[in-house]
Amino acid sequence: MMAPSYCTILIALAVTVLTGLCFAHPVSNTLVPTTRTSVPCVSGPMGMESGAIEDSGITASSVYSIYYPHTARLNVGSAGWLPPTPANQWIQVDLGKYVAITGVVIQGYSTGSNYYVTTFTVQYSVSGGSDWQGLLDADGDIIRFSVSSGRPTNLTFPVVLMARYLRILPQTWTSGGYYVRFEVLGCIVSGGSLLLVDGEDALSGRVEIYHQSTATWGAVCSNGWDLSDAHIACRQHHRFLEAVQAGASSAGTDLPIVMNQVACRGTENRLVDCPFICNEYQQCNSSRVATVVCLPKMNTVRLVGGSNNSSGRVEVYRNNTWGSICDNDWDINDAAVVCRFLGFSGAQAAKSGAYFGQGSGPVHMDGVACTGTEGSFGDCPSSCWEEPQCSHSQDAGVICESG
């Protein structure tokens, strides 16, 4: 296993705390641990290594000598937490608030030693009391995570755990015992965050909204749901998306209805900024919940195949398909328009000859002739009397200024 990388998703949804969100029917104040397959925030270290998690928030079932629970911080010291007997023990972290937990980085004694956990399970809880749950697979069996060395090992959970407390329970280990150091990976989900769930792909599905004060995910009633509302949901999901379908699903959900009769004006940045009926005890008149199908906007561009989000092969979305750009006449002016469209200050270089690898599918544009002042790549002239005849060996690319 390689040492963990703390590189996280570089484009995150910018969300702010939701205030005043009323529920269409009452929601229990009892918080219950939940799981999600994705999360609308940037995952990263939660504070074990940095010390943001206080010593008092790290506890264990048993402690041997001076190897206290708070010594179980990733990359701090050379030992970690050690119980006097290795079997049936756990170490627990209080993350301070209800968060999205995406995984852990686990580490043994100093690098190369034989004192480390080889398999472990996890449990999670909202209250730290009687609501502990194990992380289970699709068949309901407890998931065991495997470790092959004492070096830091990054392990991503198959689902995102929504909880405040996390426990690591060692199951097997090397030699006669083990030492544990670790980091919890996750993020804080802001109120009003949006997810698309149970769709055919990542750009479609049931609309779910997160209510921060009750740590609850909820659905949107389909009453009054139309394409204007769906556009705002897609825009919040990603700024380069637009809605092509506003639908309703009768598939069962245990989620409360958190929005009803949504009436977006079209200028909102988040769905929860749109007007909606928010009387606390109003029921949704239909059992159907709102769904969307989103697609990239026409002439949206993306970078593919680079070592980071600021470089790669340029692809443009046209005719419901992503395609590449021919490098005929491709220059720094063209690259600058692409980079600014993606939020960078400008371009360092325009690359040709499939510098970032060959694409697949169509070649959408040839002979691009941007002046460098265009606000959108779709405003740039190109040779469009006939279809491009380039092969993917001529795919164009860019390196954007990331500073």
PDB file of C-alpha atoms in Angstrom, residues 59-320:
ATOM      1  CA  THR A  59     -11.031   7.400  24.061  1.00  0.00           C
ATOM      2  CA  ALA A  60     -10.452   3.652  24.103  1.00  0.00           C
ATOM      3  CA  SER A  61     -11.759   0.505  25.736  1.00  0.00           C
ATOM      4  CA  SER A  62      -8.412  -0.170  27.413  1.00  0.00           C
ATOM      5  CA  VAL A  63      -4.987   1.446  27.770  1.00  0.00           C
ATOM      6  CA  TYR A  64      -1.570  -0.048  28.538  1.00  0.00           C
ATOM      7  CA  SER A  65       0.939   2.043  30.515  1.00  0.00           C
ATOM      8  CA  ILE A  66       1.706   5.351  28.798  1.00  0.00           C
ATOM      9  CA  TYR A  67       0.154   4.452  25.410  1.00  0.00           C
ATOM     10  CA  TYR A  68      -2.942   6.586  25.896  1.00  0.00           C
ATOM     11  CA  PRO A  69      -5.694   6.986  23.284  1.00  0.00           C
ATOM     12  CA  HIS A  70      -4.554  10.509  22.397  1.00  0.00           C
ATOM     13  CA  THR A  71      -1.189   9.086  21.262  1.00  0.00           C
ATOM     14  CA  ALA A  72      -3.027   7.440  18.355  1.00  0.00           C
ATOM     15  CA  ARG A  73      -2.537  10.448  16.101  1.00  0.00           C
ATOM     16  CA  LEU A  74      -1.299   9.774  12.567  1.00  0.00           C
ATOM     17  CA  ASN A  75       2.422  10.521  12.097  1.00  0.00           C
ATOM     18  CA  VAL A  76       2.793  11.715  15.699  1.00  0.00           C
ATOM     19  CA  GLY A  77       5.407   9.846  17.741  1.00  0.00           C
ATOM     20  CA  SER A  78       6.515   6.344  16.814  1.00  0.00           C
ATOM     21  CA  ALA A  79       4.104   4.166  18.785  1.00  0.00           C
ATOM     22  CA  GLY A  80       0.427   5.051  19.251  1.00  0.00           C
ATOM     23  CA  TRP A  81      -2.366   3.521  21.287  1.00  0.00           C
ATOM     24  CA  LEU A  82      -1.718   0.111  22.815  1.00  0.00           C
ATOM     25  CA  PRO A  83      -4.166  -1.953  24.915  1.00  0.00           C
ATOM     26  CA  PRO A  84      -2.815  -4.484  27.457  1.00  0.00           C
ATOM     27  CA  THR A  85      -4.665  -7.312  25.688  1.00  0.00           C
ATOM     28  CA  PRO A  86      -5.240  -7.035  21.952  1.00  0.00           C
ATOM     29  CA  ALA A  87      -8.561  -8.859  21.585  1.00  0.00           C
ATOM     30  CA  ASN A  88     -11.995  -7.210  21.757  1.00  0.00           C
ATOM     31  CA  GLN A  89     -10.693  -3.652  22.047  1.00  0.00           C
ATOM     32  CA  TRP A  90     -11.697  -0.406  20.376  1.00  0.00           C
ATOM     33  CA  ILE A  91     -10.514   3.171  20.037  1.00  0.00           C
ATOM     34  CA  GLN A  92     -13.056   5.942  19.526  1.00  0.00           C
ATOM     35  CA  VAL A  93     -13.012   9.507  18.175  1.00  0.00           C
ATOM     36  CA  ASP A  94     -15.508  12.274  18.892  1.00  0.00           C
ATOM     37  CA  LEU A  95     -15.418  14.518  15.814  1.00  0.00           C
ATOM     38  CA  GLY A  96     -17.251  17.279  17.658  1.00  0.00           C
ATOM     39  CA  LYS A  97     -20.238  17.495  15.331  1.00  0.00           C
ATOM     40  CA  TYR A  98     -22.282  15.481  12.859  1.00  0.00           C
ATOM     41  CA  VAL A  99     -20.053  15.082   9.778  1.00  0.00           C
ATOM     42  CA  ALA A 100     -19.549  12.995   6.655  1.00  0.00           C
ATOM     43  CA  ILE A 101     -16.886  10.329   7.262  1.00  0.00           C
ATOM     44  CA  THR A 102     -15.338   8.975   4.056  1.00  0.00           C
ATOM     45  CA  GLY A 103     -12.515   6.761   5.363  1.00  0.00           C
ATOM     46  CA  VAL A 104      -9.444   6.489   7.568  1.00  0.00           C
ATOM     47  CA  VAL A 105      -5.670   6.395   7.307  1.00  0.00           C
ATOM     48  CA  ILE A 106      -4.327   3.717   9.651  1.00  0.00           C
ATOM     49  CA  GLN A 107      -0.725   3.273  10.788  1.00  0.00           C
ATOM     50  CA  GLY A 108       1.144   0.922  13.123  1.00  0.00           C
ATOM     51  CA  TYR A 109       4.345   1.305  15.103  1.00  0.00           C
ATOM     52  CA  SER A 110       7.262   3.005  13.334  1.00  0.00           C
ATOM     53  CA  THR A 111       7.683   2.197   9.630  1.00  0.00           C
ATOM     54  CA  GLY A 112       8.704  -1.368   8.918  1.00  0.00           C
ATOM     55  CA  SER A 113       7.869  -2.791  12.354  1.00  0.00           C
ATOM     56  CA  ASN A 114       5.793  -5.901  12.936  1.00  0.00           C
ATOM     57  CA  TYR A 115       3.372  -4.282  15.384  1.00  0.00           C
ATOM     58  CA  TYR A 116       0.282  -3.259  13.484  1.00  0.00           C
ATOM     59  CA  VAL A 117      -3.354  -4.212  12.885  1.00  0.00           C
ATOM     60  CA  THR A 118      -3.873  -6.408   9.806  1.00  0.00           C
ATOM     61  CA  THR A 119      -7.691  -6.314   9.730  1.00  0.00           C
ATOM     62  CA  PHE A 120     -10.226  -4.125  11.501  1.00  0.00           C
ATOM     63  CA  THR A 121     -13.892  -3.133  11.444  1.00  0.00           C
ATOM     64  CA  VAL A 122     -15.540   0.190  12.187  1.00  0.00           C
ATOM     65  CA  GLN A 123     -18.644   1.386  13.983  1.00  0.00           C
ATOM     66  CA  TYR A 124     -20.258   4.802  13.877  1.00  0.00           C
ATOM     67  CA  SER A 125     -22.735   6.743  16.009  1.00  0.00           C
ATOM     68  CA  VAL A 126     -24.449  10.115  16.268  1.00  0.00           C
ATOM     69  CA  SER A 127     -24.785  10.246  20.044  1.00  0.00           C
ATOM     70  CA  GLY A 128     -22.002   7.952  21.239  1.00  0.00           C
ATOM     71  CA  GLY A 129     -24.679   6.088  23.188  1.00  0.00           C
ATOM     72  CA  SER A 130     -26.964   3.260  22.121  1.00  0.00           C
ATOM     73  CA  ASP A 131     -27.097   4.071  18.403  1.00  0.00           C
ATOM     74  CA  TRP A 132     -23.801   2.462  17.345  1.00  0.00           C
ATOM     75  CA  GLN A 133     -23.946   0.750  13.955  1.00  0.00           C
ATOM     76  CA  GLY A 134     -21.436  -1.419  12.117  1.00  0.00           C
ATOM     77  CA  LEU A 135     -20.374  -0.756   8.544  1.00  0.00           C
ATOM     78  CA  LEU A 136     -22.084  -3.531   6.561  1.00  0.00           C
ATOM     79  CA  ASP A 137     -21.896  -4.746   2.974  1.00  0.00           C
ATOM     80  CA  ALA A 138     -24.864  -5.319   0.655  1.00  0.00           C
ATOM     81  CA  ASP A 139     -25.480  -8.753   2.211  1.00  0.00           C
ATOM     82  CA  GLY A 140     -25.591  -7.340   5.729  1.00  0.00           C
ATOM     83  CA  ASP A 141     -22.186  -8.704   6.713  1.00  0.00           C
ATOM     84  CA  ILE A 142     -19.696  -6.634   8.683  1.00  0.00           C
ATOM     85  CA  ILE A 143     -16.996  -5.193   6.420  1.00  0.00           C
ATOM     86  CA  ARG A 144     -13.398  -5.980   7.363  1.00  0.00           C
ATOM     87  CA  PHE A 145     -10.644  -3.687   6.137  1.00  0.00           C
ATOM     88  CA  SER A 146      -7.213  -5.189   5.468  1.00  0.00           C
ATOM     89  CA  VAL A 147      -3.800  -3.645   6.095  1.00  0.00           C
ATOM     90  CA  SER A 148      -0.561  -5.102   4.729  1.00  0.00           C
ATOM     91  CA  SER A 149       2.053  -3.071   6.604  1.00  0.00           C
ATOM     92  CA  GLY A 150       2.603  -0.678   9.477  1.00  0.00           C
ATOM     93  CA  ARG A 151       2.995   2.224   7.064  1.00  0.00           C
ATOM     94  CA  PRO A 152       0.173   4.768   6.701  1.00  0.00           C
ATOM     95  CA  THR A 153      -2.547   3.106   4.641  1.00  0.00           C
ATOM     96  CA  ASN A 154      -5.442   5.066   3.149  1.00  0.00           C
ATOM     97  CA  LEU A 155      -8.736   3.144   3.294  1.00  0.00           C
ATOM     98  CA  THR A 156     -11.874   4.617   1.735  1.00  0.00           C
ATOM     99  CA  PHE A 157     -15.246   3.412   2.990  1.00  0.00           C
ATOM    100  CA  PRO A 158     -17.660   2.049   0.345  1.00  0.00           C
ATOM    101  CA  VAL A 159     -20.280   4.507   1.608  1.00  0.00           C
ATOM    102  CA  VAL A 160     -20.110   7.873   3.330  1.00  0.00           C
ATOM    103  CA  LEU A 161     -20.995   7.636   7.028  1.00  0.00           C
ATOM    104  CA  MET A 162     -23.041  10.502   8.459  1.00  0.00           C
ATOM    105  CA  ALA A 163     -22.177  10.500  12.163  1.00  0.00           C
ATOM    106  CA  ARG A 164     -20.270  12.217  14.981  1.00  0.00           C
ATOM    107  CA  TYR A 165     -18.393   9.281  16.531  1.00  0.00           C
ATOM    108  CA  LEU A 166     -16.208   6.653  14.884  1.00  0.00           C
ATOM    109  CA  ARG A 167     -14.719   3.493  16.394  1.00  0.00           C
ATOM    110  CA  ILE A 168     -11.931   1.301  15.063  1.00  0.00           C
ATOM    111  CA  LEU A 169     -12.093  -2.298  16.261  1.00  0.00           C
ATOM    112  CA  PRO A 170      -8.925  -4.362  15.556  1.00  0.00           C
ATOM    113  CA  GLN A 171      -9.726  -7.933  14.467  1.00  0.00           C
ATOM    114  CA  THR A 172      -6.323  -9.439  13.604  1.00  0.00           C
ATOM    115  CA  TRP A 173      -2.754  -8.226  14.026  1.00  0.00           C
ATOM    116  CA  THR A 174       0.888  -9.194  13.631  1.00  0.00           C
ATOM    117  CA  SER A 175       3.098 -10.707  16.337  1.00  0.00           C
ATOM    118  CA  GLY A 176       1.628 -10.669  19.823  1.00  0.00           C
ATOM    119  CA  GLY A 177      -0.011  -7.276  19.680  1.00  0.00           C
ATOM    120  CA  TYR A 178      -0.338  -3.989  17.870  1.00  0.00           C
ATOM    121  CA  TYR A 179      -0.019  -0.224  18.054  1.00  0.00           C
ATOM    122  CA  VAL A 180      -2.544   2.046  16.355  1.00  0.00           C
ATOM    123  CA  ARG A 181      -2.150   5.540  14.926  1.00  0.00           C
ATOM    124  CA  PHE A 182      -4.735   6.915  12.516  1.00  0.00           C
ATOM    125  CA  GLU A 183      -6.519   9.836  10.878  1.00  0.00           C
ATOM    126  CA  VAL A 184     -10.223  10.171  10.116  1.00  0.00           C
ATOM    127  CA  LEU A 185     -11.078  11.452   6.625  1.00  0.00           C
ATOM    128  CA  GLY A 186     -14.275  13.350   5.948  1.00  0.00           C
ATOM    129  CA  CYS A 187     -15.885  16.774   5.740  1.00  0.00           C
ATOM    130  CA  ILE A 188     -18.553  18.989   7.257  1.00  0.00           C
ATOM    131  CA  VAL A 189     -21.759  19.091   5.204  1.00  0.00           C
ATOM    132  CA  SER A 190     -23.356  22.544   5.157  1.00  0.00           C
ATOM    133  CA  GLY A 191     -27.062  23.161   5.414  1.00  0.00           C
ATOM    134  CA  GLY A 192     -28.786  23.338   2.050  1.00  0.00           C
ATOM    135  CA  SER A 193     -26.338  20.950   0.396  1.00  0.00           C
ATOM    136  CA  LEU A 194     -27.839  18.913  -2.411  1.00  0.00           C
ATOM    137  CA  LEU A 195     -27.368  15.362  -3.664  1.00  0.00           C
ATOM    138  CA  LEU A 196     -28.831  13.434  -6.601  1.00  0.00           C
ATOM    139  CA  VAL A 197     -29.632   9.908  -5.433  1.00  0.00           C
ATOM    140  CA  ASP A 198     -30.675   6.633  -7.099  1.00  0.00           C
ATOM    141  CA  GLY A 199     -30.412   7.939 -10.648  1.00  0.00           C
ATOM    142  CA  GLU A 200     -29.110   6.219 -13.743  1.00  0.00           C
ATOM    143  CA  ASP A 201     -25.830   8.093 -13.351  1.00  0.00           C
ATOM    144  CA  ALA A 202     -24.197  10.810 -11.259  1.00  0.00           C
ATOM    145  CA  LEU A 203     -26.137  13.538 -13.096  1.00  0.00           C
ATOM    146  CA  SER A 204     -29.650  12.279 -12.414  1.00  0.00           C
ATOM    147  CA  GLY A 205     -31.815  11.077  -9.589  1.00  0.00           C
ATOM    148  CA  ARG A 206     -33.974  12.041  -6.636  1.00  0.00           C
ATOM    149  CA  VAL A 207     -33.191  15.471  -5.210  1.00  0.00           C
ATOM    150  CA  GLU A 208     -32.120  15.355  -1.559  1.00  0.00           C
ATOM    151  CA  ILE A 209     -31.411  18.376   0.671  1.00  0.00           C
ATOM    152  CA  TYR A 210     -29.422  18.435   3.926  1.00  0.00           C
ATOM    153  CA  HIS A 211     -30.917  20.224   6.943  1.00  0.00           C
ATOM    154  CA  GLN A 212     -28.015  21.060   9.226  1.00  0.00           C
ATOM    155  CA  SER A 213     -29.801  21.839  12.480  1.00  0.00           C
ATOM    156  CA  THR A 214     -31.394  18.391  12.632  1.00  0.00           C
ATOM    157  CA  ALA A 215     -28.639  16.583  10.707  1.00  0.00           C
ATOM    158  CA  THR A 216     -31.307  15.207   8.385  1.00  0.00           C
ATOM    159  CA  TRP A 217     -31.449  14.539   4.657  1.00  0.00           C
ATOM    160  CA  GLY A 218     -34.849  15.134   3.077  1.00  0.00           C
ATOM    161  CA  ALA A 219     -36.638  14.921  -0.255  1.00  0.00           C
ATOM    162  CA  VAL A 220     -38.481  17.538  -2.314  1.00  0.00           C
ATOM    163  CA  CYS A 221     -42.178  17.149  -3.057  1.00  0.00           C
ATOM    164  CA  SER A 222     -42.953  17.021  -6.770  1.00  0.00           C
ATOM    165  CA  ASN A 223     -45.962  19.333  -6.413  1.00  0.00           C
ATOM    166  CA  GLY A 224     -45.214  22.323  -8.648  1.00  0.00           C
ATOM    167  CA  TRP A 225     -41.812  20.924  -9.605  1.00  0.00           C
ATOM    168  CA  ASP A 226     -40.836  22.085 -13.088  1.00  0.00           C
ATOM    169  CA  LEU A 227     -37.843  22.699 -15.332  1.00  0.00           C
ATOM    170  CA  SER A 228     -37.105  26.096 -13.761  1.00  0.00           C
ATOM    171  CA  ASP A 229     -36.668  24.455 -10.370  1.00  0.00           C
ATOM    172  CA  ALA A 230     -34.688  21.576 -11.864  1.00  0.00           C
ATOM    173  CA  HIS A 231     -32.294  24.063 -13.509  1.00  0.00           C
ATOM    174  CA  ILE A 232     -31.367  25.502 -10.099  1.00  0.00           C
ATOM    175  CA  ALA A 233     -30.855  21.990  -8.669  1.00  0.00           C
ATOM    176  CA  CYS A 234     -28.540  21.081 -11.557  1.00  0.00           C
ATOM    177  CA  ARG A 235     -26.670  24.379 -11.293  1.00  0.00           C
ATOM    178  CA  GLN A 236     -26.102  23.781  -7.580  1.00  0.00           C
ATOM    179  CA  HIS A 237     -24.914  20.235  -8.292  1.00  0.00           C
ATOM    180  CA  HIS A 238     -22.311  21.675 -10.674  1.00  0.00           C
ATOM    181  CA  ARG A 239     -22.143  25.120 -12.225  1.00  0.00           C
ATOM    182  CA  PHE A 240     -21.709  23.764 -15.776  1.00  0.00           C
ATOM    183  CA  LEU A 241     -24.910  21.694 -15.713  1.00  0.00           C
ATOM    184  CA  GLU A 242     -28.430  22.420 -16.897  1.00  0.00           C
ATOM    185  CA  ALA A 243     -31.634  20.439 -16.497  1.00  0.00           C
ATOM    186  CA  VAL A 244     -33.104  18.524 -19.399  1.00  0.00           C
ATOM    187  CA  GLN A 245     -35.850  16.869 -17.384  1.00  0.00           C
ATOM    188  CA  ALA A 246     -37.830  17.698 -14.248  1.00  0.00           C
ATOM    189  CA  GLY A 247     -39.551  14.541 -13.101  1.00  0.00           C
ATOM    190  CA  ALA A 248     -41.191  12.759 -10.215  1.00  0.00           C
ATOM    191  CA  SER A 249     -40.602   9.361  -8.684  1.00  0.00           C
ATOM    192  CA  SER A 250     -43.053   7.212  -6.783  1.00  0.00           C
ATOM    193  CA  ALA A 251     -40.257   4.999  -5.489  1.00  0.00           C
ATOM    194  CA  GLY A 252     -40.519   4.691  -1.745  1.00  0.00           C
ATOM    195  CA  THR A 253     -38.308   6.786   0.516  1.00  0.00           C
ATOM    196  CA  ASP A 254     -38.150   7.084   4.278  1.00  0.00           C
ATOM    197  CA  LEU A 255     -36.924  10.659   4.019  1.00  0.00           C
ATOM    198  CA  PRO A 256     -39.042  13.562   5.233  1.00  0.00           C
ATOM    199  CA  ILE A 257     -40.273  16.120   2.728  1.00  0.00           C
ATOM    200  CA  VAL A 258     -38.224  19.271   3.341  1.00  0.00           C
ATOM    201  CA  MET A 259     -39.474  21.427   0.458  1.00  0.00           C
ATOM    202  CA  ASN A 260     -42.916  21.682  -1.185  1.00  0.00           C
ATOM    203  CA  GLN A 261     -44.261  23.796  -4.066  1.00  0.00           C
ATOM    204  CA  VAL A 262     -40.805  25.038  -5.016  1.00  0.00           C
ATOM    205  CA  ALA A 263     -41.025  28.175  -7.176  1.00  0.00           C
ATOM    206  CA  CYS A 264     -37.550  29.171  -8.355  1.00  0.00           C
ATOM    207  CA  ARG A 265     -37.179  32.495 -10.173  1.00  0.00           C
ATOM    208  CA  GLY A 266     -34.077  31.334 -12.052  1.00  0.00           C
ATOM    209  CA  THR A 267     -31.508  33.605 -10.395  1.00  0.00           C
ATOM    210  CA  GLU A 268     -30.897  31.499  -7.274  1.00  0.00           C
ATOM    211  CA  ASN A 269     -27.594  29.735  -6.615  1.00  0.00           C
ATOM    212  CA  ARG A 270     -29.069  27.040  -4.368  1.00  0.00           C
ATOM    213  CA  LEU A 271     -32.399  25.269  -4.421  1.00  0.00           C
ATOM    214  CA  VAL A 272     -33.098  26.281  -0.809  1.00  0.00           C
ATOM    215  CA  ASP A 273     -32.871  29.949  -1.850  1.00  0.00           C
ATOM    216  CA  CYS A 274     -36.004  29.454  -3.968  1.00  0.00           C
ATOM    217  CA  PRO A 275     -39.466  30.242  -2.512  1.00  0.00           C
ATOM    218  CA  PHE A 276     -41.373  27.214  -1.217  1.00  0.00           C
ATOM    219  CA  ILE A 277     -44.145  26.394   1.224  1.00  0.00           C
ATOM    220  CA  CYS A 278     -42.557  25.866   4.589  1.00  0.00           C
ATOM    221  CA  ASN A 279     -45.382  25.433   7.068  1.00  0.00           C
ATOM    222  CA  GLU A 280     -43.954  22.910   9.496  1.00  0.00           C
ATOM    223  CA  TYR A 281     -46.854  20.492   9.527  1.00  0.00           C
ATOM    224  CA  GLN A 282     -47.979  20.664   5.921  1.00  0.00           C
ATOM    225  CA  GLN A 283     -48.043  17.300   4.218  1.00  0.00           C
ATOM    226  CA  CYS A 284     -46.958  16.748   0.655  1.00  0.00           C
ATOM    227  CA  ASN A 285     -50.205  16.157  -1.258  1.00  0.00           C
ATOM    228  CA  SER A 286     -48.496  13.577  -3.389  1.00  0.00           C
ATOM    229  CA  SER A 287     -46.335  10.616  -2.478  1.00  0.00           C
ATOM    230  CA  ARG A 288     -44.123  11.477  -5.430  1.00  0.00           C
ATOM    231  CA  VAL A 289     -40.772  13.206  -4.920  1.00  0.00           C
ATOM    232  CA  ALA A 290     -38.862  15.484  -7.297  1.00  0.00           C
ATOM    233  CA  THR A 291     -36.192  14.126  -9.651  1.00  0.00           C
ATOM    234  CA  VAL A 292     -33.922  15.706 -12.246  1.00  0.00           C
ATOM    235  CA  VAL A 293     -31.819  14.750 -15.215  1.00  0.00           C
ATOM    236  CA  CYS A 294     -28.876  17.099 -15.723  1.00  0.00           C
ATOM    237  CA  LEU A 295     -26.501  17.438 -18.659  1.00  0.00           C
ATOM    238  CA  PRO A 296     -23.525  19.710 -19.289  1.00  0.00           C
ATOM    239  CA  LYS A 297     -24.391  22.995 -20.955  1.00  0.00           C
ATOM    240  CA  MET A 298     -23.687  23.312 -24.658  1.00  0.00           C
ATOM    241  CA  ASN A 299     -20.030  24.241 -25.319  1.00  0.00           C
ATOM    242  CA  THR A 300     -18.961  23.402 -21.773  1.00  0.00           C
ATOM    243  CA  VAL A 301     -15.295  22.415 -21.745  1.00  0.00           C
ATOM    244  CA  ARG A 302     -13.343  20.089 -19.465  1.00  0.00           C
ATOM    245  CA  LEU A 303      -9.745  18.933 -19.089  1.00  0.00           C
ATOM    246  CA  VAL A 304      -8.955  15.219 -19.231  1.00  0.00           C
ATOM    247  CA  GLY A 305      -5.772  13.220 -18.707  1.00  0.00           C
ATOM    248  CA  GLY A 306      -3.696  15.827 -16.868  1.00  0.00           C
ATOM    249  CA  SER A 307      -1.876  15.319 -13.591  1.00  0.00           C
ATOM    250  CA  ASN A 308      -4.163  17.850 -11.876  1.00  0.00           C
ATOM    251  CA  ASN A 309      -7.299  19.871 -12.546  1.00  0.00           C
ATOM    252  CA  SER A 310      -5.399  22.699 -14.269  1.00  0.00           C
ATOM    253  CA  SER A 311      -4.053  20.708 -17.215  1.00  0.00           C
ATOM    254  CA  GLY A 312      -5.242  18.136 -19.705  1.00  0.00           C
ATOM    255  CA  ARG A 313      -6.744  17.344 -23.073  1.00  0.00           C
ATOM    256  CA  VAL A 314      -9.482  19.847 -23.969  1.00  0.00           C
ATOM    257  CA  GLU A 315     -12.892  18.315 -24.522  1.00  0.00           C
ATOM    258  CA  VAL A 316     -16.065  20.190 -25.403  1.00  0.00           C
ATOM    259  CA  TYR A 317     -19.685  19.077 -24.951  1.00  0.00           C
ATOM    260  CA  ARG A 318     -21.726  19.218 -28.145  1.00  0.00           C
ATOM    261  CA  ASN A 319     -24.573  17.158 -29.607  1.00  0.00           C
ATOM    262  CA  ASN A 320     -24.977  15.388 -26.250  1.00  0.00           C
TER     263      ASN A 320
END
